[in-house]
Each structure stands twice: as C-alpha cells, then as structure tokens.
CSV table of N, CA and C in Angstrom, one decimal:
chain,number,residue,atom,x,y,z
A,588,UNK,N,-126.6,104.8,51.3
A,588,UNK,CA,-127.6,103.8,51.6
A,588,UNK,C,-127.1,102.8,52.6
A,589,UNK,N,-127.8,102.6,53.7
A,589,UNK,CA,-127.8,101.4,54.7
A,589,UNK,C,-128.4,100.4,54.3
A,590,UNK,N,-127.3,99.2,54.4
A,590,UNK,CA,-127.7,97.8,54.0
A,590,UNK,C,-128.1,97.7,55.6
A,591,UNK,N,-129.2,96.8,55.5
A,591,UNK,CA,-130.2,96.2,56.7
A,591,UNK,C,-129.2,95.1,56.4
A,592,UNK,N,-129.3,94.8,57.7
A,592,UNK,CA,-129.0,93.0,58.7
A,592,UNK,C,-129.1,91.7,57.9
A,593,UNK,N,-128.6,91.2,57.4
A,593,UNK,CA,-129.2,89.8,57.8
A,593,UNK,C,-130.2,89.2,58.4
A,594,UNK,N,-131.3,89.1,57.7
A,594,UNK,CA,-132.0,88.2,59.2
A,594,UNK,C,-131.7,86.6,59.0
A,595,UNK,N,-132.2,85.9,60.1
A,595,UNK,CA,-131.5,84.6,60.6
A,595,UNK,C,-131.6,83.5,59.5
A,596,UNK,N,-132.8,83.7,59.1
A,596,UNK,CA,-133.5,83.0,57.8
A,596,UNK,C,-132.5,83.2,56.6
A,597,UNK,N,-132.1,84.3,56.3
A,597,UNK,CA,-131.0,84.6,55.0
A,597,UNK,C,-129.8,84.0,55.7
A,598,UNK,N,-129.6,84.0,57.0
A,598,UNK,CA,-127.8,83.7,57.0
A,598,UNK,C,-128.2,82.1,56.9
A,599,UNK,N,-129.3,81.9,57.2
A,599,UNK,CA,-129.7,80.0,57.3
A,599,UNK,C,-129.5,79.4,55.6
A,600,UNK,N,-130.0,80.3,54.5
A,600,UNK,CA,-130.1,80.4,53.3
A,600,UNK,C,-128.5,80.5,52.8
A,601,UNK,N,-127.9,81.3,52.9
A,601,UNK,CA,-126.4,81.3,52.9
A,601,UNK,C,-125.7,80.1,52.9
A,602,UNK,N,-126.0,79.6,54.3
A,602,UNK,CA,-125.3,78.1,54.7
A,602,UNK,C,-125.9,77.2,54.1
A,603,UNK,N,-126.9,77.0,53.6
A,603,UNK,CA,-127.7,75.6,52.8
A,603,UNK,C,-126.8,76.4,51.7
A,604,UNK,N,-126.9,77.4,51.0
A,604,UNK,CA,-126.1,77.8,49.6
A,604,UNK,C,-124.5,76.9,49.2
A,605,UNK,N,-124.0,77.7,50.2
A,605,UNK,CA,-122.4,77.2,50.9
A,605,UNK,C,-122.4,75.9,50.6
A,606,UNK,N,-123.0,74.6,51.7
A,606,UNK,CA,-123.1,73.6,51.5
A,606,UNK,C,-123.3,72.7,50.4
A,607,UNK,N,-124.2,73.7,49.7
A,607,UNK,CA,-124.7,73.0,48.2
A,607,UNK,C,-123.6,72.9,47.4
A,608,UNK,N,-122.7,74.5,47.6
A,608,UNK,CA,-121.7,74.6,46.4
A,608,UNK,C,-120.6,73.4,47.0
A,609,UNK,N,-120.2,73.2,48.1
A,609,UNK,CA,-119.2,72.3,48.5
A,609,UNK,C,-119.3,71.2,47.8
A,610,UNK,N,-120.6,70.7,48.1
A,610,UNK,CA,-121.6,68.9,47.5
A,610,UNK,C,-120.8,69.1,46.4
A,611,UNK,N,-121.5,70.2,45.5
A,611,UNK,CA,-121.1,70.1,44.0
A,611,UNK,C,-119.5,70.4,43.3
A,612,UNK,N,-118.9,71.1,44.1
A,612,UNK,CA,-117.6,70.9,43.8
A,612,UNK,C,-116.7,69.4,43.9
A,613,UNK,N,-117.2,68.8,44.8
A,613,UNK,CA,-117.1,67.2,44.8
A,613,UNK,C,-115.7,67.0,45.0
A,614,UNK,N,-114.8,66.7,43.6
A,614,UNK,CA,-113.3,66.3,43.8
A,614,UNK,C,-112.6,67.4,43.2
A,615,UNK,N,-113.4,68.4,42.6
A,615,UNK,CA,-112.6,69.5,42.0
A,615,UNK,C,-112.0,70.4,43.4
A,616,UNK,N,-111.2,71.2,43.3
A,616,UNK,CA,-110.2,71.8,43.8
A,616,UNK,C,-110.8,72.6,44.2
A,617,UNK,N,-110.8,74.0,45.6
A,617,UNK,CA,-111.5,74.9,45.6
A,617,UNK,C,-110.7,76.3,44.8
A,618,UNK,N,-109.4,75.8,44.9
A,618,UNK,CA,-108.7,77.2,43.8
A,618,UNK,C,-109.1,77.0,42.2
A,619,UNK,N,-109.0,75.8,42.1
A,619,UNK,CA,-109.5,75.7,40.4
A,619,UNK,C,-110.8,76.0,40.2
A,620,UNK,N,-112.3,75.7,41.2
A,620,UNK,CA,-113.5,76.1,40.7
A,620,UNK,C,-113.4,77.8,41.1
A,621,UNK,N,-112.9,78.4,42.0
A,621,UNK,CA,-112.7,79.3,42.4
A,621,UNK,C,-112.4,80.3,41.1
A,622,UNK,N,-110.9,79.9,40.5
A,622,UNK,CA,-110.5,80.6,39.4
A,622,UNK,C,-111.1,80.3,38.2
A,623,UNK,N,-112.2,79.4,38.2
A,623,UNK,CA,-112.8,79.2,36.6
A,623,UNK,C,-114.1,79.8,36.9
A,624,UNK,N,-114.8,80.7,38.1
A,624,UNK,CA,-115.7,81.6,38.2
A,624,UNK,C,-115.3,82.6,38.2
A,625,UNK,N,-114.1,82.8,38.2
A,625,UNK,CA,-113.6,84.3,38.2
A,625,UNK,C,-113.5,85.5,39.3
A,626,UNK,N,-113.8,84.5,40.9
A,626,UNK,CA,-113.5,84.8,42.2
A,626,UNK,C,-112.3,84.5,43.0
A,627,UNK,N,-111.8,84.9,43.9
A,627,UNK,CA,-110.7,84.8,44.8
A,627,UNK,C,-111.2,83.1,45.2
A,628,UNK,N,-109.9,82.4,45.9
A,628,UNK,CA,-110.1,81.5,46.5
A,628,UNK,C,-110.7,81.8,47.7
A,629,UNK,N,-110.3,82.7,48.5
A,629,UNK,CA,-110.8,82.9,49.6
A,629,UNK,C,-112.5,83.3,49.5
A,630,UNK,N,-112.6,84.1,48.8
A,630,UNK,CA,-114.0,84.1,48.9
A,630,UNK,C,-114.8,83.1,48.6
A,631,UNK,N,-114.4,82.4,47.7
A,631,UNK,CA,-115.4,80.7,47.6
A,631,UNK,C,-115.2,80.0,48.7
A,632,UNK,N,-114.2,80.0,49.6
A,632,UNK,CA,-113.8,79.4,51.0
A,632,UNK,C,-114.8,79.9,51.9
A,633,UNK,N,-115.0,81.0,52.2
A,633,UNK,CA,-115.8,82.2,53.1
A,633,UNK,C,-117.9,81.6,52.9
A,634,UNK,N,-117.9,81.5,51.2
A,634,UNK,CA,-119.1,81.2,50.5
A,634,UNK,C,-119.4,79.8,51.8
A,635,UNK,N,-118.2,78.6,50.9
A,635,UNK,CA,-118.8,77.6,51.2
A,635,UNK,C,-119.0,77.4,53.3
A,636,UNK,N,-118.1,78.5,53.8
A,636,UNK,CA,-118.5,78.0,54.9
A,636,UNK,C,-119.6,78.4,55.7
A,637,UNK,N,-120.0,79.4,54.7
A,637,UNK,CA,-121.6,80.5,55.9
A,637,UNK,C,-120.9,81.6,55.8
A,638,UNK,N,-119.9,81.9,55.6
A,638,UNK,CA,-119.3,83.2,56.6
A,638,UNK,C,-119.7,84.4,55.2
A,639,UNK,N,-119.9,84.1,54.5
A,639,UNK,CA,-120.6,84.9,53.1
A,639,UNK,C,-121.6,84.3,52.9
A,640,UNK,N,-123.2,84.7,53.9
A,640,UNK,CA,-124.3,84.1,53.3
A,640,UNK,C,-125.1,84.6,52.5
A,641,UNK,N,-124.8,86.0,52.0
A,641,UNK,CA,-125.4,86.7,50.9
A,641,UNK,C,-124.4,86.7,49.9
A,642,UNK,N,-123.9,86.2,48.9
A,642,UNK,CA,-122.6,86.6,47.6
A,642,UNK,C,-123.5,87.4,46.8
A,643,UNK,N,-122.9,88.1,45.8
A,643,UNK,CA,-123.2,88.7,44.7
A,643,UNK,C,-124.2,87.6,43.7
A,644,UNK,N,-125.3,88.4,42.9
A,644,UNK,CA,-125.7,87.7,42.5
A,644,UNK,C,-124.7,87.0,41.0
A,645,UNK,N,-124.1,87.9,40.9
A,645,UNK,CA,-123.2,87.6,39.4
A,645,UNK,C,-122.2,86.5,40.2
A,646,UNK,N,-121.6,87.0,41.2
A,646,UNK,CA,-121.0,85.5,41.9
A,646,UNK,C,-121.7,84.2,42.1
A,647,UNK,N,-122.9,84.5,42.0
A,647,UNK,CA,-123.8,83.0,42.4
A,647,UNK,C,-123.7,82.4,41.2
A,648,UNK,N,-124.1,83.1,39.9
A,648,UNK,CA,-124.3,82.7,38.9
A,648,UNK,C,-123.1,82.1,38.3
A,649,UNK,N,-121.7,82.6,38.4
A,649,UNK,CA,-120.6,82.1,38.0
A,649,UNK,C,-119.9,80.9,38.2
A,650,UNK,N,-120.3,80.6,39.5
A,650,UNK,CA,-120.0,79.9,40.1
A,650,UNK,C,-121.2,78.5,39.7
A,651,UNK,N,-122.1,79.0,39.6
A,651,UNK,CA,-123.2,78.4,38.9
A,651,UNK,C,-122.8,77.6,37.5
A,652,UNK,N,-122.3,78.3,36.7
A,652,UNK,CA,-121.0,78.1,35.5
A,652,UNK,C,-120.2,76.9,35.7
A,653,UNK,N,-119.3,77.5,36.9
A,653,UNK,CA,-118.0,76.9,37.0
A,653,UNK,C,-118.3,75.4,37.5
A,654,UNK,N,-119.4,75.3,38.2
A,654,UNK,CA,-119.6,74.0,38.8
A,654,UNK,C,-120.6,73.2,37.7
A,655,UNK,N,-121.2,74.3,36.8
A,655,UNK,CA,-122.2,73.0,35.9
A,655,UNK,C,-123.5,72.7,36.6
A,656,UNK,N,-124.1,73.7,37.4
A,656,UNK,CA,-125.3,73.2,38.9
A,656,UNK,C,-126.1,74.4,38.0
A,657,UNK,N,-127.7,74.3,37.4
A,657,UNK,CA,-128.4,75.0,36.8
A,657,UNK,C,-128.9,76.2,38.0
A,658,UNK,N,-128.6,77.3,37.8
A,658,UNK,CA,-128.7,78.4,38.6
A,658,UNK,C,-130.2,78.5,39.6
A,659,UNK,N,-131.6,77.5,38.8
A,659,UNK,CA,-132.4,77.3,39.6
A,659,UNK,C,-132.4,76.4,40.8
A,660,UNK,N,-131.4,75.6,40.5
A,660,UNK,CA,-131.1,74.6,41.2
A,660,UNK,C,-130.5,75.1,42.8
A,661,UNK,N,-129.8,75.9,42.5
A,661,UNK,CA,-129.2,77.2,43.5
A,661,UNK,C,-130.4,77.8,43.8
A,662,UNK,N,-131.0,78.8,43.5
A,662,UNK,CA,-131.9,79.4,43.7
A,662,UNK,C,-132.8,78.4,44.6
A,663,UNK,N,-133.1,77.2,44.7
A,663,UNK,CA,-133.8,76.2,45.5
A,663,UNK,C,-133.5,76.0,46.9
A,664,UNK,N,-132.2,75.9,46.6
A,664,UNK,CA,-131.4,75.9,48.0
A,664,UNK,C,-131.4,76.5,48.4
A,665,UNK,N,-131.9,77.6,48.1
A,665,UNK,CA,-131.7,79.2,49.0
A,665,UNK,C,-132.9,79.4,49.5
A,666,UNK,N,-134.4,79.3,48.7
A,666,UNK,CA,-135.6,79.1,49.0
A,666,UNK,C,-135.8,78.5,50.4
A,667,UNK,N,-135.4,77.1,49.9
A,667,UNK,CA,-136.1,76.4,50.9
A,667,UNK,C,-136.2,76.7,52.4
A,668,UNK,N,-137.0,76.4,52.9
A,668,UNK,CA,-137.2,76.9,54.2
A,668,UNK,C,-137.4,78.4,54.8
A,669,UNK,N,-137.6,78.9,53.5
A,669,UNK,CA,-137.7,80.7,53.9
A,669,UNK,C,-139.3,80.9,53.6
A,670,UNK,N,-139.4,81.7,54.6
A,670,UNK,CA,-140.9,82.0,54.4
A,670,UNK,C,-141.6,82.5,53.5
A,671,UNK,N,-142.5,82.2,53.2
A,671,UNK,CA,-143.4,82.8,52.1
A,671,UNK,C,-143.7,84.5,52.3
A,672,UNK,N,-143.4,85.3,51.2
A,672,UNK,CA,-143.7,86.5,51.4
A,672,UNK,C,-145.1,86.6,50.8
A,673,UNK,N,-146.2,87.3,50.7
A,673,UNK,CA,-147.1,88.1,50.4
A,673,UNK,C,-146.7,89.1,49.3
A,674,UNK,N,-147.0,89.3,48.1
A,674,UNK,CA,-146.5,90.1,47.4
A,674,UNK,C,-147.3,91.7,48.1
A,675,UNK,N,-146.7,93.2,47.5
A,675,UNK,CA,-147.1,94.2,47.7
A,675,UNK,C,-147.8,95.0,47.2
C-alpha cells in the first residue's frame, strides 16, 4: 500500500498539534513527558516541531495521558482550519 502525501492543510494541522503539545508540556521536561507516554525523546522533539505532522494515533492519545490535555482537545487543534469534508 502507498501512503499519499501530506497535503499542506495536514502538515499545517501537525504544526498547530506540535505547538499545542509544547504549550502543554509547560515546565515539564521533554524526556520525562516523552518517557511517561511511552515514546522516544526524539520523536516527541520531531512531534513538537512540525517535522512529525501526522503521529500515530495511539501516540496522540498517549501523549494525551502524559500531559493531562483531554484527547478532544487535541483533536480541536488539529481541526481547526481544515476544510470541511462532505461525507460520501
């Protein structure tokens, strides 16, 4: 199976993601919220800067955990500004 592209709208979504998780990490550590979701540091590094603008959804959610941020709350951040689909 071929994963399709990124379009510009998702890597925009990614980066509002990223930034949200930074806000919320606040004064905690990026290795300690890192290791209390149960991801590499570097990939929560990668997350928060854009450069991972699609994570796993089980990574979103963990991380979701580790920071105490209700998963819709995330899910908002990621919405916003993406266009409305049409269902099929």
């Amino acid at each position: 199976m071929v994963r399709q592209p990124l379009t510009p709208e998702q890597i925009a979504a990614g980066q509002r993601l990223g930034a949200a998780l930074r806000v919320a990490r606040a004064g905690r550590s990026l290795v300690e919220v890192a290791l209390t979701a149960g991801i590499s540091p570097e990939t929560l590094r990668k997350i928060e800067a854009g450069r991972l603008p699609a994570p796993a959804f089980g990574t979103v959610v963990c991380l979701s955990q580790a920071l105490d941020v209700p998963l819709s709350d995330l899910a908002d951040v990621w919405l916003a500004d993406m266009p409305i689909r049409q269902a099929s």
